[in-house]
């Protein structure tokens, strides 16, 4: 099992990344701790950090820049655009209009203190804006050199196929974990095409009765259930790049250590069956 993946065929990252969404951005002790957590992630060898315009209206991007700029060589900070405060009452809504996407990218460049976003993901497909217009805007930004590579988030297989007719899609970020495999077909499509698959909410426990079996595997390995869930994702397919998030250094260190966990074939089979059973129960 490789510990690295080459996004788009040329961007090397370690497969276990970090999701920055939960980092507090308001001034005070919690923000100071968030800066420490972000720096500790890089110290531990994390080279893929995920953020978005939606996370605090760009405040999360600013936090990462404060913590990590100037960025060490090899660090990829990927952000997402396409959700904006353009609802009737100024609330957040999907907004993939080209002018909104361009503005959010330019804001991200300023907040992240960079001249180019190496991986930009469309946070959601806006049903009110033609997909060709949304991806056309990102393609133009790519042509201008402001964006390196284009990814998608929370898409169906059909949306992925249509998008690939318009742009070179190098990543997909969908909800997926050991007990939630709704997007299994999307992951399979990504694996077949060599597209990076970034599962958000990579660790989540439901009321399926499955936790006992996960805990049993964890006990056999001298690990935690969370580490087992992350290790299962890493074993699931070479294109899977989990991005677990936390605001606590201890949890971060626990998550990163999961990259070194090796499941036996028998343990993988047990977890595979467990996941299939959980999916069947929720379907």
mmCIF file of C-alpha atoms in Angstrom:
data_model
loop_
_atom_site.group_PDB
_atom_site.id
_atom_site.type_symbol
_atom_site.label_atom_id
_atom_site.label_comp_id
_atom_site.label_asym_id
_atom_site.label_seq_id
_atom_site.Cartn_x
_atom_site.Cartn_y
_atom_site.Cartn_z
ATOM 1 C CA UNK A 1 0.000 0.000 0.000
ATOM 2 C CA UNK A 2 1.571 3.252 -1.142
ATOM 3 C CA UNK A 3 1.604 6.145 1.320
ATOM 4 C CA UNK A 4 1.640 8.733 -1.475
ATOM 5 C CA UNK A 5 -0.455 9.618 -4.514
ATOM 6 C CA UNK A 6 0.211 11.793 -7.545
ATOM 7 C CA UNK A 7 -2.819 14.045 -8.114
ATOM 8 C CA UNK A 8 -3.341 14.737 -11.792
ATOM 9 C CA UNK A 9 -0.295 12.611 -12.511
ATOM 10 C CA UNK A 10 2.188 15.227 -11.329
ATOM 11 C CA UNK A 11 1.319 16.527 -7.852
ATOM 12 C CA UNK A 12 2.762 14.279 -5.141
ATOM 13 C CA UNK A 13 1.046 14.253 -1.745
ATOM 14 C CA UNK A 14 0.950 11.946 1.223
ATOM 15 C CA UNK A 15 -2.359 10.153 1.145
ATOM 16 C CA UNK A 16 -3.484 10.971 4.680
ATOM 17 C CA UNK A 17 -4.282 14.669 4.693
ATOM 18 C CA UNK A 18 -5.951 17.162 7.003
ATOM 19 C CA UNK A 19 -9.330 18.880 6.791
ATOM 20 C CA UNK A 20 -9.148 22.392 8.253
ATOM 21 C CA UNK A 21 -12.896 23.059 8.494
ATOM 22 C CA UNK A 22 -13.103 22.577 12.282
ATOM 23 C CA UNK A 23 -10.287 24.991 13.143
ATOM 24 C CA UNK A 24 -11.661 27.999 15.093
ATOM 25 C CA UNK A 25 -10.911 31.343 13.461
ATOM 26 C CA UNK A 26 -12.260 33.871 15.994
ATOM 27 C CA UNK A 27 -9.569 35.807 17.932
ATOM 28 C CA UNK A 28 -8.596 34.278 21.261
ATOM 29 C CA UNK A 29 -7.056 31.131 22.760
ATOM 30 C CA UNK A 30 -8.995 28.786 20.456
ATOM 31 C CA UNK A 31 -7.543 30.504 17.399
ATOM 32 C CA UNK A 32 -4.042 30.314 18.823
ATOM 33 C CA UNK A 33 -4.572 26.607 19.366
ATOM 34 C CA UNK A 34 -5.839 26.269 15.792
ATOM 35 C CA UNK A 35 -2.606 27.812 14.501
ATOM 36 C CA UNK A 36 -0.675 25.269 16.569
ATOM 37 C CA UNK A 37 -2.721 22.376 15.183
ATOM 38 C CA UNK A 38 -2.166 23.473 11.569
ATOM 39 C CA UNK A 39 1.584 23.789 12.137
ATOM 40 C CA UNK A 40 1.713 20.455 13.915
ATOM 41 C CA UNK A 41 0.021 18.780 10.944
ATOM 42 C CA UNK A 42 2.846 19.906 8.688
ATOM 43 C CA UNK A 43 5.441 18.864 11.292
ATOM 44 C CA UNK A 44 3.900 15.384 11.239
ATOM 45 C CA UNK A 45 4.380 15.152 7.489
ATOM 46 C CA UNK A 46 0.928 16.101 6.211
ATOM 47 C CA UNK A 47 1.241 17.548 2.698
ATOM 48 C CA UNK A 48 -2.467 17.909 1.777
ATOM 49 C CA UNK A 49 -4.673 20.406 3.645
ATOM 50 C CA UNK A 50 -8.262 21.067 2.615
ATOM 51 C CA UNK A 51 -10.168 24.317 3.153
ATOM 52 C CA UNK A 52 -12.944 26.292 1.429
ATOM 53 C CA UNK A 53 -14.398 29.761 0.959
ATOM 54 C CA UNK A 54 -17.469 28.513 2.849
ATOM 55 C CA UNK A 55 -15.438 27.927 6.014
ATOM 56 C CA UNK A 56 -15.902 31.299 7.657
ATOM 57 C CA UNK A 57 -16.247 33.165 4.386
ATOM 58 C CA UNK A 58 -12.520 32.791 3.787
ATOM 59 C CA UNK A 59 -11.466 33.111 7.436
ATOM 60 C CA UNK A 60 -10.220 29.529 7.390
ATOM 61 C CA UNK A 61 -8.002 30.300 4.409
ATOM 62 C CA UNK A 62 -6.576 33.312 6.249
ATOM 63 C CA UNK A 63 -5.903 31.177 9.313
ATOM 64 C CA UNK A 64 -3.912 28.650 7.297
ATOM 65 C CA UNK A 65 -1.863 31.406 5.690
ATOM 66 C CA UNK A 66 -1.112 32.910 9.091
ATOM 67 C CA UNK A 67 -0.049 29.513 10.405
ATOM 68 C CA UNK A 68 1.947 28.219 7.470
ATOM 69 C CA UNK A 69 3.060 30.983 5.090
ATOM 70 C CA UNK A 70 5.655 30.957 3.648
ATOM 71 C CA UNK A 71 4.607 27.453 2.728
ATOM 72 C CA UNK A 72 7.119 24.634 2.911
ATOM 73 C CA UNK A 73 7.990 22.955 -0.356
ATOM 74 C CA UNK A 74 5.588 20.160 -1.215
ATOM 75 C CA UNK A 75 2.634 21.434 0.833
ATOM 76 C CA UNK A 76 -0.675 21.504 -1.061
ATOM 77 C CA UNK A 77 -3.486 23.649 0.292
ATOM 78 C CA UNK A 78 -6.603 22.977 -1.728
ATOM 79 C CA UNK A 79 -9.646 25.211 -1.449
ATOM 80 C CA UNK A 80 -13.220 25.130 -2.739
ATOM 81 C CA UNK A 81 -15.485 27.744 -4.311
ATOM 82 C CA UNK A 82 -19.120 27.854 -5.379
ATOM 83 C CA UNK A 83 -21.053 28.575 -2.163
ATOM 84 C CA UNK A 84 -21.741 32.253 -1.470
ATOM 85 C CA UNK A 85 -23.774 34.609 0.725
ATOM 86 C CA UNK A 86 -26.050 35.504 -2.161
ATOM 87 C CA UNK A 87 -29.328 34.119 -0.836
ATOM 88 C CA UNK A 88 -32.361 36.468 -0.491
ATOM 89 C CA UNK A 89 -31.429 37.321 3.092
ATOM 90 C CA UNK A 90 -27.680 37.137 2.600
ATOM 91 C CA UNK A 91 -27.571 33.464 3.595
ATOM 92 C CA UNK A 92 -25.231 30.875 2.122
ATOM 93 C CA UNK A 93 -26.425 29.189 -1.066
ATOM 94 C CA UNK A 94 -24.974 27.299 -3.999
ATOM 95 C CA UNK A 95 -23.766 29.880 -6.501
ATOM 96 C CA UNK A 96 -21.729 28.752 -9.463
ATOM 97 C CA UNK A 97 -22.119 31.846 -11.600
ATOM 98 C CA UNK A 98 -18.807 32.568 -13.343
ATOM 99 C CA UNK A 99 -18.445 36.024 -11.764
ATOM 100 C CA UNK A 100 -18.907 34.537 -8.275
ATOM 101 C CA UNK A 101 -16.384 31.765 -8.901
ATOM 102 C CA UNK A 102 -13.801 34.179 -10.292
ATOM 103 C CA UNK A 103 -14.255 36.548 -7.350
ATOM 104 C CA UNK A 104 -13.897 33.749 -4.793
ATOM 105 C CA UNK A 105 -10.747 32.472 -6.472
ATOM 106 C CA UNK A 106 -9.198 35.950 -6.413
ATOM 107 C CA UNK A 107 -10.149 36.296 -2.749
ATOM 108 C CA UNK A 108 -8.586 32.912 -2.028
ATOM 109 C CA UNK A 109 -5.358 33.902 -3.738
ATOM 110 C CA UNK A 110 -5.166 37.012 -1.563
ATOM 111 C CA UNK A 111 -6.082 35.238 1.674
ATOM 112 C CA UNK A 112 -3.752 32.292 1.060
ATOM 113 C CA UNK A 113 -0.985 34.720 -0.014
ATOM 114 C CA UNK A 114 -0.237 32.811 -3.181
ATOM 115 C CA UNK A 115 -0.241 33.506 -6.911
ATOM 116 C CA UNK A 116 -1.685 30.146 -7.902
ATOM 117 C CA UNK A 117 -4.053 27.590 -6.363
ATOM 118 C CA UNK A 118 -2.603 24.249 -7.355
ATOM 119 C CA UNK A 119 -5.871 22.358 -6.757
ATOM 120 C CA UNK A 120 -9.204 24.186 -6.839
ATOM 121 C CA UNK A 121 -12.416 22.249 -6.260
ATOM 122 C CA UNK A 122 -15.990 23.218 -7.103
ATOM 123 C CA UNK A 123 -17.695 22.910 -3.713
ATOM 124 C CA UNK A 124 -21.047 21.865 -5.196
ATOM 125 C CA UNK A 125 -22.590 21.848 -8.650
ATOM 126 C CA UNK A 126 -25.045 24.740 -8.777
ATOM 127 C CA UNK A 127 -28.245 23.408 -10.417
ATOM 128 C CA UNK A 128 -29.257 26.933 -11.447
ATOM 129 C CA UNK A 129 -26.128 27.571 -13.507
ATOM 130 C CA UNK A 130 -25.166 25.475 -16.566
ATOM 131 C CA UNK A 131 -22.315 23.116 -15.694
ATOM 132 C CA UNK A 132 -20.459 24.281 -18.792
ATOM 133 C CA UNK A 133 -20.522 27.842 -17.442
ATOM 134 C CA UNK A 134 -19.255 26.803 -14.016
ATOM 135 C CA UNK A 135 -16.417 24.666 -15.309
ATOM 136 C CA UNK A 136 -15.739 27.075 -18.149
ATOM 137 C CA UNK A 137 -14.958 29.777 -15.608
ATOM 138 C CA UNK A 138 -12.562 27.477 -13.757
ATOM 139 C CA UNK A 139 -10.949 26.441 -17.041
ATOM 140 C CA UNK A 140 -10.384 30.121 -17.900
ATOM 141 C CA UNK A 141 -8.744 30.684 -14.518
ATOM 142 C CA UNK A 142 -6.572 27.655 -15.234
ATOM 143 C CA UNK A 143 -5.590 29.086 -18.618
ATOM 144 C CA UNK A 144 -4.690 32.364 -16.902
ATOM 145 C CA UNK A 145 -2.361 30.477 -14.574
ATOM 146 C CA UNK A 146 -4.320 31.274 -11.408
ATOM 147 C CA UNK A 147 -5.468 27.666 -10.982
ATOM 148 C CA UNK A 148 -3.344 24.596 -11.522
ATOM 149 C CA UNK A 149 -5.833 21.709 -11.429
ATOM 150 C CA UNK A 150 -9.602 21.335 -11.135
ATOM 151 C CA UNK A 151 -11.588 19.061 -8.854
ATOM 152 C CA UNK A 152 -15.222 18.530 -7.863
ATOM 153 C CA UNK A 153 -17.070 17.942 -4.614
ATOM 154 C CA UNK A 154 -20.215 15.967 -3.802
ATOM 155 C CA UNK A 155 -20.979 14.808 -7.333
ATOM 156 C CA UNK A 156 -22.700 11.808 -8.875
ATOM 157 C CA UNK A 157 -21.156 9.485 -11.433
ATOM 158 C CA UNK A 158 -23.194 11.200 -14.141
ATOM 159 C CA UNK A 159 -22.013 14.665 -13.074
ATOM 160 C CA UNK A 160 -18.423 13.438 -13.010
ATOM 161 C CA UNK A 161 -18.744 12.031 -16.517
ATOM 162 C CA UNK A 162 -20.273 15.239 -17.858
ATOM 163 C CA UNK A 163 -17.606 17.333 -16.143
ATOM 164 C CA UNK A 164 -14.807 15.251 -17.625
ATOM 165 C CA UNK A 165 -16.100 16.127 -21.093
ATOM 166 C CA UNK A 166 -15.465 19.783 -20.259
ATOM 167 C CA UNK A 167 -12.283 19.816 -18.137
ATOM 168 C CA UNK A 168 -9.594 17.500 -16.836
ATOM 169 C CA UNK A 169 -10.984 16.505 -13.418
ATOM 170 C CA UNK A 170 -8.164 15.392 -11.106
ATOM 171 C CA UNK A 171 -10.028 15.025 -7.792
ATOM 172 C CA UNK A 172 -13.442 14.357 -6.276
ATOM 173 C CA UNK A 173 -14.372 15.157 -2.677
ATOM 174 C CA UNK A 174 -17.476 13.220 -1.556
ATOM 175 C CA UNK A 175 -18.821 12.040 1.794
ATOM 176 C CA UNK A 176 -17.589 8.499 2.398
ATOM 177 C CA UNK A 177 -16.472 6.369 5.325
ATOM 178 C CA UNK A 178 -16.470 2.827 6.647
ATOM 179 C CA UNK A 179 -20.159 2.935 7.575
ATOM 180 C CA UNK A 180 -21.404 5.332 4.897
ATOM 181 C CA UNK A 181 -20.781 4.076 1.395
ATOM 182 C CA UNK A 182 -23.497 5.879 -0.533
ATOM 183 C CA UNK A 183 -20.912 7.204 -2.980
ATOM 184 C CA UNK A 184 -19.247 3.850 -3.640
ATOM 185 C CA UNK A 185 -20.019 4.118 -7.403
ATOM 186 C CA UNK A 186 -18.266 7.506 -7.533
ATOM 187 C CA UNK A 187 -15.216 6.095 -5.777
ATOM 188 C CA UNK A 188 -15.147 3.177 -8.201
ATOM 189 C CA UNK A 189 -15.317 5.582 -11.138
ATOM 190 C CA UNK A 190 -12.449 7.612 -9.679
ATOM 191 C CA UNK A 191 -10.363 4.494 -9.085
ATOM 192 C CA UNK A 192 -10.891 3.367 -12.665
ATOM 193 C CA UNK A 193 -9.822 6.770 -14.016
ATOM 194 C CA UNK A 194 -6.959 7.427 -11.578
ATOM 195 C CA UNK A 195 -8.785 10.427 -10.088
ATOM 196 C CA UNK A 196 -7.979 11.314 -6.470
ATOM 197 C CA UNK A 197 -10.922 10.652 -4.132
ATOM 198 C CA UNK A 198 -10.943 12.793 -0.975
ATOM 199 C CA UNK A 199 -13.563 11.420 1.439
ATOM 200 C CA UNK A 200 -14.947 14.115 3.698
ATOM 201 C CA UNK A 201 -16.342 12.991 7.035
ATOM 202 C CA UNK A 202 -13.972 9.999 6.759
ATOM 203 C CA UNK A 203 -14.760 8.890 10.325
ATOM 204 C CA UNK A 204 -18.365 8.723 11.533
ATOM 205 C CA UNK A 205 -20.153 6.297 13.788
ATOM 206 C CA UNK A 206 -23.803 5.426 13.295
ATOM 207 C CA UNK A 207 -26.286 3.420 15.309
ATOM 208 C CA UNK A 208 -25.722 0.214 13.385
ATOM 209 C CA UNK A 209 -24.187 -1.956 16.073
ATOM 210 C CA UNK A 210 -20.998 -2.049 14.014
ATOM 211 C CA UNK A 211 -18.853 -0.181 16.506
ATOM 212 C CA UNK A 212 -18.173 -3.321 18.534
ATOM 213 C CA UNK A 213 -16.619 -5.112 15.582
ATOM 214 C CA UNK A 214 -14.504 -2.067 14.718
ATOM 215 C CA UNK A 215 -13.345 -1.881 18.330
ATOM 216 C CA UNK A 216 -12.450 -5.584 18.222
ATOM 217 C CA UNK A 217 -10.213 -5.069 15.177
ATOM 218 C CA UNK A 218 -8.680 -2.040 16.874
ATOM 219 C CA UNK A 219 -7.895 -4.109 19.987
ATOM 220 C CA UNK A 220 -6.167 -6.736 17.838
ATOM 221 C CA UNK A 221 -3.931 -4.060 16.350
ATOM 222 C CA UNK A 222 -3.342 -2.039 19.504
ATOM 223 C CA UNK A 223 -4.990 0.905 17.773
ATOM 224 C CA UNK A 224 -8.100 3.058 18.174
ATOM 225 C CA UNK A 225 -11.374 2.597 16.255
ATOM 226 C CA UNK A 226 -10.739 5.921 14.517
ATOM 227 C CA UNK A 227 -7.358 4.696 13.302
ATOM 228 C CA UNK A 228 -8.943 1.484 12.026
ATOM 229 C CA UNK A 229 -11.561 3.478 10.094
ATOM 230 C CA UNK A 230 -8.863 5.615 8.475
ATOM 231 C CA UNK A 231 -6.653 2.605 7.735
ATOM 232 C CA UNK A 232 -9.604 0.892 6.046
ATOM 233 C CA UNK A 233 -10.005 3.913 3.761
ATOM 234 C CA UNK A 234 -6.319 3.854 2.863
ATOM 235 C CA UNK A 235 -6.597 0.154 2.041
ATOM 236 C CA UNK A 236 -9.821 0.651 0.075
ATOM 237 C CA UNK A 237 -8.167 2.006 -3.097
ATOM 238 C CA UNK A 238 -4.879 3.718 -3.992
ATOM 239 C CA UNK A 239 -6.747 6.872 -5.071
ATOM 240 C CA UNK A 240 -8.336 7.444 -1.638
ATOM 241 C CA UNK A 241 -6.905 10.460 0.223
ATOM 242 C CA UNK A 242 -8.723 10.852 3.571
ATOM 243 C CA UNK A 243 -8.819 14.347 5.069
ATOM 244 C CA UNK A 244 -9.834 13.894 8.739
ATOM 245 C CA UNK A 245 -10.274 17.157 10.590
ATOM 246 C CA UNK A 246 -9.855 18.117 14.225
ATOM 247 C CA UNK A 247 -9.098 21.119 16.397
ATOM 248 C CA UNK A 248 -7.103 19.082 18.927
ATOM 249 C CA UNK A 249 -3.437 18.180 18.619
ATOM 250 C CA UNK A 250 -3.939 14.801 20.287
ATOM 251 C CA UNK A 251 -6.603 13.800 17.804
ATOM 252 C CA UNK A 252 -4.428 15.037 14.942
ATOM 253 C CA UNK A 253 -1.515 12.887 16.050
ATOM 254 C CA UNK A 254 -3.819 9.880 16.438
ATOM 255 C CA UNK A 255 -5.189 10.401 12.928
ATOM 256 C CA UNK A 256 -1.794 10.810 11.275
ATOM 257 C CA UNK A 257 -0.509 7.657 12.979
ATOM 258 C CA UNK A 258 -3.227 5.687 11.189
ATOM 259 C CA UNK A 259 -1.145 5.897 8.007
ATOM 260 C CA UNK A 260 1.220 3.351 9.518
ATOM 261 C CA UNK A 261 -1.498 0.872 10.450
ATOM 262 C CA UNK A 262 -1.626 -2.319 8.382
ATOM 263 C CA UNK A 263 -4.790 -4.382 8.276
ATOM 264 C CA UNK A 264 -4.492 -8.085 7.616
ATOM 265 C CA UNK A 265 -6.514 -9.534 4.713
ATOM 266 C CA UNK A 266 -8.834 -11.186 7.249
ATOM 267 C CA UNK A 267 -9.389 -7.907 9.081
ATOM 268 C CA UNK A 268 -10.074 -6.112 5.831
ATOM 269 C CA UNK A 269 -12.624 -8.740 4.878
ATOM 270 C CA UNK A 270 -14.367 -8.352 8.230
ATOM 271 C CA UNK A 271 -14.525 -4.598 7.826
ATOM 272 C CA UNK A 272 -15.657 -4.854 4.209
ATOM 273 C CA UNK A 273 -18.570 -7.057 5.229
ATOM 274 C CA UNK A 274 -19.346 -4.718 8.092
ATOM 275 C CA UNK A 275 -19.489 -1.758 5.766
ATOM 276 C CA UNK A 276 -21.678 -3.610 3.292
ATOM 277 C CA UNK A 277 -24.033 -4.584 6.098
ATOM 278 C CA UNK A 278 -24.219 -1.016 7.361
ATOM 279 C CA UNK A 279 -24.935 0.279 3.879
ATOM 280 C CA UNK A 280 -27.652 -2.284 3.393
ATOM 281 C CA UNK A 281 -29.242 -1.327 6.686
ATOM 282 C CA UNK A 282 -29.323 2.352 5.722
ATOM 283 C CA UNK A 283 -30.521 1.838 2.169
#
